[in-house]
PDB file of C-alpha atoms in Angstrom:
ATOM      1  CA  MET A   1      18.248  15.087  27.338  1.00  0.00           C
ATOM      2  CA  ARG A   2      15.867  17.192  29.425  1.00  0.00           C
ATOM      3  CA  ALA A   3      15.114  16.049  32.975  1.00  0.00           C
ATOM      4  CA  ALA A   4      12.705  17.548  35.508  1.00  0.00           C
ATOM      5  CA  PHE A   5      12.886  17.022  39.274  1.00  0.00           C
ATOM      6  CA  ILE A   6      10.204  17.594  41.893  1.00  0.00           C
ATOM      7  CA  GLY A   7      11.714  19.011  45.070  1.00  0.00           C
ATOM      8  CA  SER A   8      15.291  19.890  45.865  1.00  0.00           C
ATOM      9  CA  ASN A   9      16.551  17.437  48.475  1.00  0.00           C
ATOM     10  CA  SER A  10      20.099  16.104  48.494  1.00  0.00           C
ATOM     11  CA  GLN A  11      19.298  13.211  46.166  1.00  0.00           C
ATOM     12  CA  THR A  12      17.762  15.537  43.608  1.00  0.00           C
ATOM     13  CA  LEU A  13      20.708  17.920  43.747  1.00  0.00           C
ATOM     14  CA  SER A  14      23.312  15.156  43.472  1.00  0.00           C
ATOM     15  CA  THR A  15      21.576  13.677  40.428  1.00  0.00           C
ATOM     16  CA  ALA A  16      20.989  17.076  38.850  1.00  0.00           C
ATOM     17  CA  GLU A  17      24.646  17.986  39.288  1.00  0.00           C
ATOM     18  CA  LEU A  18      25.778  14.851  37.458  1.00  0.00           C
ATOM     19  CA  LEU A  19      23.334  15.456  34.608  1.00  0.00           C
ATOM     20  CA  LEU A  20      24.442  19.065  34.248  1.00  0.00           C
ATOM     21  CA  GLU A  21      28.080  17.972  34.135  1.00  0.00           C
ATOM     22  CA  ASP A  22      27.182  15.738  31.173  1.00  0.00           C
ATOM     23  CA  GLY A  23      25.524  18.613  29.353  1.00  0.00           C
ATOM     24  CA  HIS A  24      21.884  17.706  29.977  1.00  0.00           C
ATOM     25  CA  GLU A  25      19.134  20.238  30.643  1.00  0.00           C
ATOM     26  CA  VAL A  26      17.719  20.184  34.179  1.00  0.00           C
ATOM     27  CA  ILE A  27      14.478  21.665  35.510  1.00  0.00           C
ATOM     28  CA  ILE A  28      13.831  21.752  39.274  1.00  0.00           C
ATOM     29  CA  ILE A  29      10.277  22.200  40.555  1.00  0.00           C
ATOM     30  CA  GLU A  30      10.350  23.755  44.016  1.00  0.00           C
ATOM     31  CA  ARG A  31       7.598  25.321  46.146  1.00  0.00           C
ATOM     32  CA  ASP A  32       9.969  27.487  48.243  1.00  0.00           C
ATOM     33  CA  ARG A  33      10.877  30.713  46.407  1.00  0.00           C
ATOM     34  CA  ALA A  34      13.808  31.412  48.735  1.00  0.00           C
ATOM     35  CA  ARG A  35      15.159  27.937  48.016  1.00  0.00           C
ATOM     36  CA  ILE A  36      14.969  28.620  44.279  1.00  0.00           C
ATOM     37  CA  ASP A  37      16.889  31.872  44.730  1.00  0.00           C
ATOM     38  CA  GLU A  38      19.584  30.004  46.651  1.00  0.00           C
ATOM     39  CA  LEU A  39      19.897  27.143  44.179  1.00  0.00           C
ATOM     40  CA  SER A  40      19.893  29.382  41.106  1.00  0.00           C
ATOM     41  CA  GLU A  41      23.263  30.715  42.244  1.00  0.00           C
ATOM     42  CA  ARG A  42      24.702  27.200  42.452  1.00  0.00           C
ATOM     43  CA  PHE A  43      23.109  25.360  39.529  1.00  0.00           C
ATOM     44  CA  ASP A  44      22.844  26.255  35.873  1.00  0.00           C
ATOM     45  CA  ALA A  45      19.328  24.841  35.791  1.00  0.00           C
ATOM     46  CA  GLY A  46      15.806  26.015  35.070  1.00  0.00           C
ATOM     47  CA  PHE A  47      13.325  26.382  37.907  1.00  0.00           C
ATOM     48  CA  VAL A  48       9.542  26.144  38.230  1.00  0.00           C
ATOM     49  CA  HIS A  49       7.986  27.652  41.340  1.00  0.00           C
ATOM     50  CA  GLY A  50       5.125  25.646  42.824  1.00  0.00           C
ATOM     51  CA  ASP A  51       3.901  22.352  44.244  1.00  0.00           C
ATOM     52  CA  GLY A  52       5.141  19.559  41.954  1.00  0.00           C
ATOM     53  CA  THR A  53       2.140  17.358  42.731  1.00  0.00           C
ATOM     54  CA  LEU A  54      -0.252  19.867  41.102  1.00  0.00           C
ATOM     55  CA  PRO A  55      -1.064  19.364  37.402  1.00  0.00           C
ATOM     56  CA  ASP A  56      -0.865  23.078  36.555  1.00  0.00           C
ATOM     57  CA  VAL A  57       2.629  23.293  38.021  1.00  0.00           C
ATOM     58  CA  LEU A  58       3.820  20.167  36.239  1.00  0.00           C
ATOM     59  CA  ARG A  59       2.510  21.567  32.951  1.00  0.00           C
ATOM     60  CA  ASP A  60       4.856  24.532  33.441  1.00  0.00           C
ATOM     61  CA  ALA A  61       7.738  22.041  33.250  1.00  0.00           C
ATOM     62  CA  GLU A  62       6.705  21.284  29.638  1.00  0.00           C
ATOM     63  CA  PRO A  63       6.059  17.528  29.755  1.00  0.00           C
ATOM     64  CA  GLU A  64       5.992  17.330  25.949  1.00  0.00           C
ATOM     65  CA  ASN A  65       9.611  18.523  25.826  1.00  0.00           C
ATOM     66  CA  THR A  66      10.911  16.548  28.811  1.00  0.00           C
ATOM     67  CA  ASP A  67      12.481  13.098  28.639  1.00  0.00           C
ATOM     68  CA  VAL A  68      12.061  12.113  32.270  1.00  0.00           C
ATOM     69  CA  LEU A  69      10.344  13.356  35.435  1.00  0.00           C
ATOM     70  CA  PHE A  70      12.117  12.366  38.672  1.00  0.00           C
ATOM     71  CA  CYS A  71       9.923  12.272  41.791  1.00  0.00           C
ATOM     72  CA  LEU A  72      12.494  11.956  44.568  1.00  0.00           C
ATOM     73  CA  MET A  73      10.711  13.446  47.570  1.00  0.00           C
ATOM     74  CA  GLU A  74      10.748  11.838  51.003  1.00  0.00           C
ATOM     75  CA  SER A  75       7.168  10.524  50.926  1.00  0.00           C
ATOM     76  CA  ASP A  76       6.537   7.351  48.910  1.00  0.00           C
ATOM     77  CA  GLN A  77       2.861   8.215  48.574  1.00  0.00           C
ATOM     78  CA  THR A  78       3.647  11.695  47.281  1.00  0.00           C
ATOM     79  CA  ASN A  79       6.147  10.350  44.767  1.00  0.00           C
ATOM     80  CA  ILE A  80       3.665   7.787  43.450  1.00  0.00           C
ATOM     81  CA  LEU A  81       0.932  10.420  43.171  1.00  0.00           C
ATOM     82  CA  ALA A  82       3.262  12.835  41.371  1.00  0.00           C
ATOM     83  CA  GLY A  83       4.394  10.053  39.057  1.00  0.00           C
ATOM     84  CA  LEU A  84       0.824   9.168  38.103  1.00  0.00           C
ATOM     85  CA  ILE A  85      -0.060  12.807  37.475  1.00  0.00           C
ATOM     86  CA  GLY A  86       3.126  13.306  35.473  1.00  0.00           C
ATOM     87  CA  ARG A  87       2.393  10.273  33.334  1.00  0.00           C
ATOM     88  CA  SER A  88      -1.160  11.484  32.664  1.00  0.00           C
ATOM     89  CA  LEU A  89       0.222  14.857  31.542  1.00  0.00           C
ATOM     90  CA  GLY A  90       2.454  13.236  28.962  1.00  0.00           C
ATOM     91  CA  PHE A  91       5.925  13.011  30.492  1.00  0.00           C
ATOM     92  CA  ALA A  92       7.727  10.396  28.396  1.00  0.00           C
ATOM     93  CA  ARG A  93       9.010   8.668  31.514  1.00  0.00           C
ATOM     94  CA  VAL A  94       8.450   9.069  35.249  1.00  0.00           C
ATOM     95  CA  VAL A  95      10.804   7.768  37.950  1.00  0.00           C
ATOM     96  CA  PRO A  96       9.374   7.834  41.483  1.00  0.00           C
ATOM     97  CA  ARG A  97      11.508   7.170  44.531  1.00  0.00           C
ATOM     98  CA  VAL A  98       9.912   4.439  46.677  1.00  0.00           C
ATOM     99  CA  ASN A  99      11.536   3.072  49.828  1.00  0.00           C
ATOM    100  CA  ASP A 100       8.836   0.881  51.360  1.00  0.00           C
ATOM    101  CA  PRO A 101       8.573  -2.521  49.589  1.00  0.00           C
ATOM    102  CA  GLN A 102       4.772  -2.508  49.877  1.00  0.00           C
ATOM    103  CA  PHE A 103       4.640   0.766  47.943  1.00  0.00           C
ATOM    104  CA  GLN A 104       7.149  -0.619  45.440  1.00  0.00           C
ATOM    105  CA  ARG A 105       4.671  -3.368  44.598  1.00  0.00           C
ATOM    106  CA  ILE A 106       1.834  -0.858  44.364  1.00  0.00           C
ATOM    107  CA  ALA A 107       3.912   1.340  42.059  1.00  0.00           C
ATOM    108  CA  ALA A 108       4.525  -1.641  39.785  1.00  0.00           C
ATOM    109  CA  GLU A 109       0.824  -2.525  39.770  1.00  0.00           C
ATOM    110  CA  LEU A 110       0.045   1.064  38.759  1.00  0.00           C
ATOM    111  CA  GLY A 111       2.469   0.820  35.864  1.00  0.00           C
ATOM    112  CA  LEU A 112       5.233   2.902  37.452  1.00  0.00           C
ATOM    113  CA  GLU A 113       7.836   0.290  36.603  1.00  0.00           C
ATOM    114  CA  ASP A 114      10.787   2.690  36.712  1.00  0.00           C
ATOM    115  CA  SER A 115      10.448   3.284  40.465  1.00  0.00           C
ATOM    116  CA  VAL A 116      13.733   3.179  42.369  1.00  0.00           C
ATOM    117  CA  MET A 117      14.632   2.139  45.928  1.00  0.00           C
ATOM    118  CA  PRO A 118      17.853   4.051  46.737  1.00  0.00           C
ATOM    119  CA  ASN A 119      17.822   3.281  50.460  1.00  0.00           C
ATOM    120  CA  ARG A 120      17.726  -0.453  49.769  1.00  0.00           C
ATOM    121  CA  ALA A 121      20.508  -0.158  47.200  1.00  0.00           C
ATOM    122  CA  VAL A 122      22.756   1.729  49.632  1.00  0.00           C
ATOM    123  CA  ALA A 123      21.953  -0.734  52.416  1.00  0.00           C
ATOM    124  CA  ALA A 124      22.914  -3.679  50.206  1.00  0.00           C
ATOM    125  CA  HIS A 125      26.201  -1.968  49.332  1.00  0.00           C
ATOM    126  CA  LEU A 126      26.999  -1.298  53.010  1.00  0.00           C
ATOM    127  CA  LYS A 127      26.173  -4.901  53.870  1.00  0.00           C
ATOM    128  CA  GLN A 128      28.721  -6.054  51.288  1.00  0.00           C
ATOM    129  CA  LEU A 129      31.341  -3.711  52.718  1.00  0.00           C
ATOM    130  CA  LEU A 130      30.681  -4.978  56.248  1.00  0.00           C
ATOM    131  CA  SER A 131      31.119  -8.577  55.135  1.00  0.00           C
ATOM    132  CA  GLY A 132      34.418  -7.724  53.477  1.00  0.00           C
ATOM    133  CA  ALA A 133      33.101  -8.434  49.986  1.00  0.00           C
ATOM    134  CA  LYS A 134      34.429  -6.419  47.086  1.00  0.00           C
ATOM    135  CA  SER A 135      31.512  -4.478  45.649  1.00  0.00           C
ATOM    136  CA  LEU A 136      31.680  -3.535  41.975  1.00  0.00           C
ATOM    137  CA  GLU A 137      29.486  -1.070  40.151  1.00  0.00           C
ATOM    138  CA  LEU A 138      27.559  -2.860  37.418  1.00  0.00           C
ATOM    139  CA  SER A 139      28.892  -0.433  34.819  1.00  0.00           C
ATOM    140  CA  SER A 140      32.433  -1.624  35.587  1.00  0.00           C
ATOM    141  CA  VAL A 141      31.725  -5.261  34.724  1.00  0.00           C
ATOM    142  CA  ILE A 142      29.253  -4.865  31.832  1.00  0.00           C
ATOM    143  CA  ARG A 143      31.326  -3.614  28.919  1.00  0.00           C
ATOM    144  CA  GLY A 144      31.448  -3.371  25.157  1.00  0.00           C
ATOM    145  CA  GLU A 145      28.288  -4.511  23.373  1.00  0.00           C
ATOM    146  CA  ALA A 146      26.721  -5.957  26.515  1.00  0.00           C
ATOM    147  CA  ALA A 147      23.672  -4.366  28.105  1.00  0.00           C
ATOM    148  CA  ILE A 148      21.319  -5.125  30.980  1.00  0.00           C
ATOM    149  CA  PHE A 149      17.549  -5.100  30.383  1.00  0.00           C
ATOM    150  CA  SER A 150      14.932  -5.533  33.120  1.00  0.00           C
ATOM    151  CA  LEU A 151      11.209  -6.156  32.892  1.00  0.00           C
ATOM    152  CA  THR A 152       8.332  -6.911  35.206  1.00  0.00           C
ATOM    153  CA  ALA A 153       6.585 -10.091  34.135  1.00  0.00           C
ATOM    154  CA  SER A 154       2.924  -9.824  33.176  1.00  0.00           C
ATOM    155  CA  GLU A 155       0.407 -12.622  32.772  1.00  0.00           C
ATOM    156  CA  THR A 156       1.814 -13.112  29.257  1.00  0.00           C
ATOM    157  CA  GLU A 157       5.272 -14.023  30.577  1.00  0.00           C
ATOM    158  CA  LYS A 158       4.036 -16.576  33.136  1.00  0.00           C
ATOM    159  CA  GLY A 159       5.451 -20.065  32.684  1.00  0.00           C
ATOM    160  CA  PRO A 160       8.791 -21.871  32.416  1.00  0.00           C
ATOM    161  CA  ILE A 161      11.822 -19.586  32.150  1.00  0.00           C
ATOM    162  CA  GLY A 162      13.051 -21.601  29.168  1.00  0.00           C
ATOM    163  CA  GLU A 163       9.894 -20.709  27.235  1.00  0.00           C
ATOM    164  CA  LEU A 164      10.346 -16.957  27.633  1.00  0.00           C
ATOM    165  CA  ASP A 165      10.371 -15.457  24.141  1.00  0.00           C
ATOM    166  CA  LEU A 166      13.851 -13.898  23.936  1.00  0.00           C
ATOM    167  CA  PRO A 167      15.946 -12.818  20.936  1.00  0.00           C
ATOM    168  CA  ASP A 168      19.389 -14.241  20.176  1.00  0.00           C
ATOM    169  CA  ARG A 169      22.268 -13.458  22.550  1.00  0.00           C
ATOM    170  CA  THR A 170      19.849 -12.758  25.395  1.00  0.00           C
ATOM    171  CA  HIS A 171      19.684 -14.735  28.638  1.00  0.00           C
ATOM    172  CA  VAL A 172      18.020 -14.488  32.045  1.00  0.00           C
ATOM    173  CA  VAL A 173      20.586 -13.523  34.689  1.00  0.00           C
ATOM    174  CA  CYS A 174      18.321 -13.587  37.746  1.00  0.00           C
ATOM    175  CA  LEU A 175      14.907 -12.559  38.968  1.00  0.00           C
ATOM    176  CA  TYR A 176      13.425 -10.892  42.016  1.00  0.00           C
ATOM    177  CA  ARG A 177      10.221 -12.155  43.603  1.00  0.00           C
ATOM    178  CA  ASN A 178       8.778 -10.418  46.666  1.00  0.00           C
ATOM    179  CA  GLU A 179      12.117  -8.656  47.112  1.00  0.00           C
ATOM    180  CA  GLN A 180      13.972 -11.998  47.145  1.00  0.00           C
ATOM    181  CA  PHE A 181      16.802 -12.730  44.705  1.00  0.00           C
ATOM    182  CA  TYR A 182      16.778 -15.997  42.706  1.00  0.00           C
ATOM    183  CA  LEU A 183      18.991 -17.529  40.054  1.00  0.00           C
ATOM    184  CA  PRO A 184      17.256 -19.159  37.057  1.00  0.00           C
ATOM    185  CA  GLN A 185      18.106 -22.670  38.253  1.00  0.00           C
ATOM    186  CA  GLU A 186      16.494 -21.947  41.629  1.00  0.00           C
ATOM    187  CA  VAL A 187      13.162 -20.755  40.238  1.00  0.00           C
ATOM    188  CA  ARG A 188      12.327 -22.372  36.916  1.00  0.00           C
ATOM    189  CA  THR A 189       8.870 -20.842  36.537  1.00  0.00           C
ATOM    190  CA  ILE A 190       8.067 -17.165  36.078  1.00  0.00           C
ATOM    191  CA  LYS A 191       5.138 -15.625  37.949  1.00  0.00           C
ATOM    192  CA  ALA A 192       3.351 -12.372  37.150  1.00  0.00           C
ATOM    193  CA  GLY A 193       5.061  -9.531  39.029  1.00  0.00           C
ATOM    194  CA  ASP A 194       8.537 -11.086  38.966  1.00  0.00           C
ATOM    195  CA  GLU A 195      11.289  -8.650  38.004  1.00  0.00           C
ATOM    196  CA  ILE A 196      13.426 -10.401  35.398  1.00  0.00           C
ATOM    197  CA  ILE A 197      16.993  -9.260  34.725  1.00  0.00           C
ATOM    198  CA  LEU A 198      18.371 -10.063  31.268  1.00  0.00           C
ATOM    199  CA  ILE A 199      21.827  -9.721  29.757  1.00  0.00           C
ATOM    200  CA  THR A 200      21.829  -8.993  26.051  1.00  0.00           C
ATOM    201  CA  SER A 201      23.640  -7.058  23.323  1.00  0.00           C
ATOM    202  CA  HIS A 202      22.917  -3.551  22.123  1.00  0.00           C
ATOM    203  CA  GLN A 203      21.696  -4.968  18.809  1.00  0.00           C
ATOM    204  CA  GLN A 204      18.855  -6.810  20.550  1.00  0.00           C
ATOM    205  CA  LEU A 205      17.531  -3.927  22.647  1.00  0.00           C
ATOM    206  CA  SER A 206      15.000  -2.770  20.063  1.00  0.00           C
ATOM    207  CA  LYS A 207      13.595  -6.308  19.818  1.00  0.00           C
ATOM    208  CA  LEU A 208      13.283  -6.504  23.589  1.00  0.00           C
ATOM    209  CA  GLU A 209      11.551  -3.122  23.715  1.00  0.00           C
ATOM    210  CA  GLN A 210       9.050  -4.253  21.104  1.00  0.00           C
ATOM    211  CA  ARG A 211       8.539  -7.627  22.736  1.00  0.00           C
ATOM    212  CA  PHE A 212       8.006  -6.298  26.249  1.00  0.00           C
ATOM    213  CA  GLU A 213       6.938  -2.735  25.395  1.00  0.00           C
ATOM    214  CA  ARG A 214       9.587  -1.258  27.634  1.00  0.00           C
ATOM    215  CA  SER A 215      11.575   1.925  27.255  1.00  0.00           C
ATOM    216  CA  GLU A 216      15.237   1.546  26.359  1.00  0.00           C
ATOM    217  CA  ALA A 217      16.067   4.551  28.478  1.00  0.00           C
ATOM    218  CA  GLY A 218      14.384   2.955  31.458  1.00  0.00           C
ATOM    219  CA  ASP A 219      15.471  -0.616  31.323  1.00  0.00           C
ATOM    220  CA  GLN A 220      19.023  -0.753  30.052  1.00  0.00           C
ATOM    221  CA  LEU A 221      22.282  -0.079  31.803  1.00  0.00           C
ATOM    222  CA  ASN A 222      25.266   0.060  29.514  1.00  0.00           C
ATOM    223  CA  ALA A 223      28.948   0.410  30.054  1.00  0.00           C
ATOM    224  CA  ASP A 224      30.984   2.837  28.035  1.00  0.00           C
TER     225      ASP A 224
END
């Protein structure tokens, strides 16, 4: 897999390091030449010098040969802009970092459904630790043939949860509405914009992708 990153903050470097350890190709787009010189001694990665929000610079990262573009800069607005430009240039998948819930909703409305909220995820984990709860990584409890698939409901999916067109061995685990978590028995009707979390088997992923036109790489989380 080939992954490109805009910027070189700590989140980018931590993710890039893990990908490199697994044998993936990493490209880092950085506007500071001195920073590139420093990082090139630490990371066996490719580098593109320039502003990652500019189309000409992103083209140098070879969107046609890249599986995913990560936009993990500090500014939500900049990440969304870079994600939109990257998508228009043909990156197969763009993943913008978005921390403000209002920008998360905007990102979803713009079709940037792979946006991530790392600050919120870390905060939720710390809250569990403070309460004394045992927090488990999802990959440690989803094993074997099981997989998690998420989708953002469109107008087509509106209606009773029980009428959602799902393949065999696939069930709704929960959904998020306006950043609130609900179990299926608590909210029986799906609204446009709801994030629906499904549990399924690997064999059904292709059917789900076709049904909801989602990317397997973006919406599944599997356990080894």
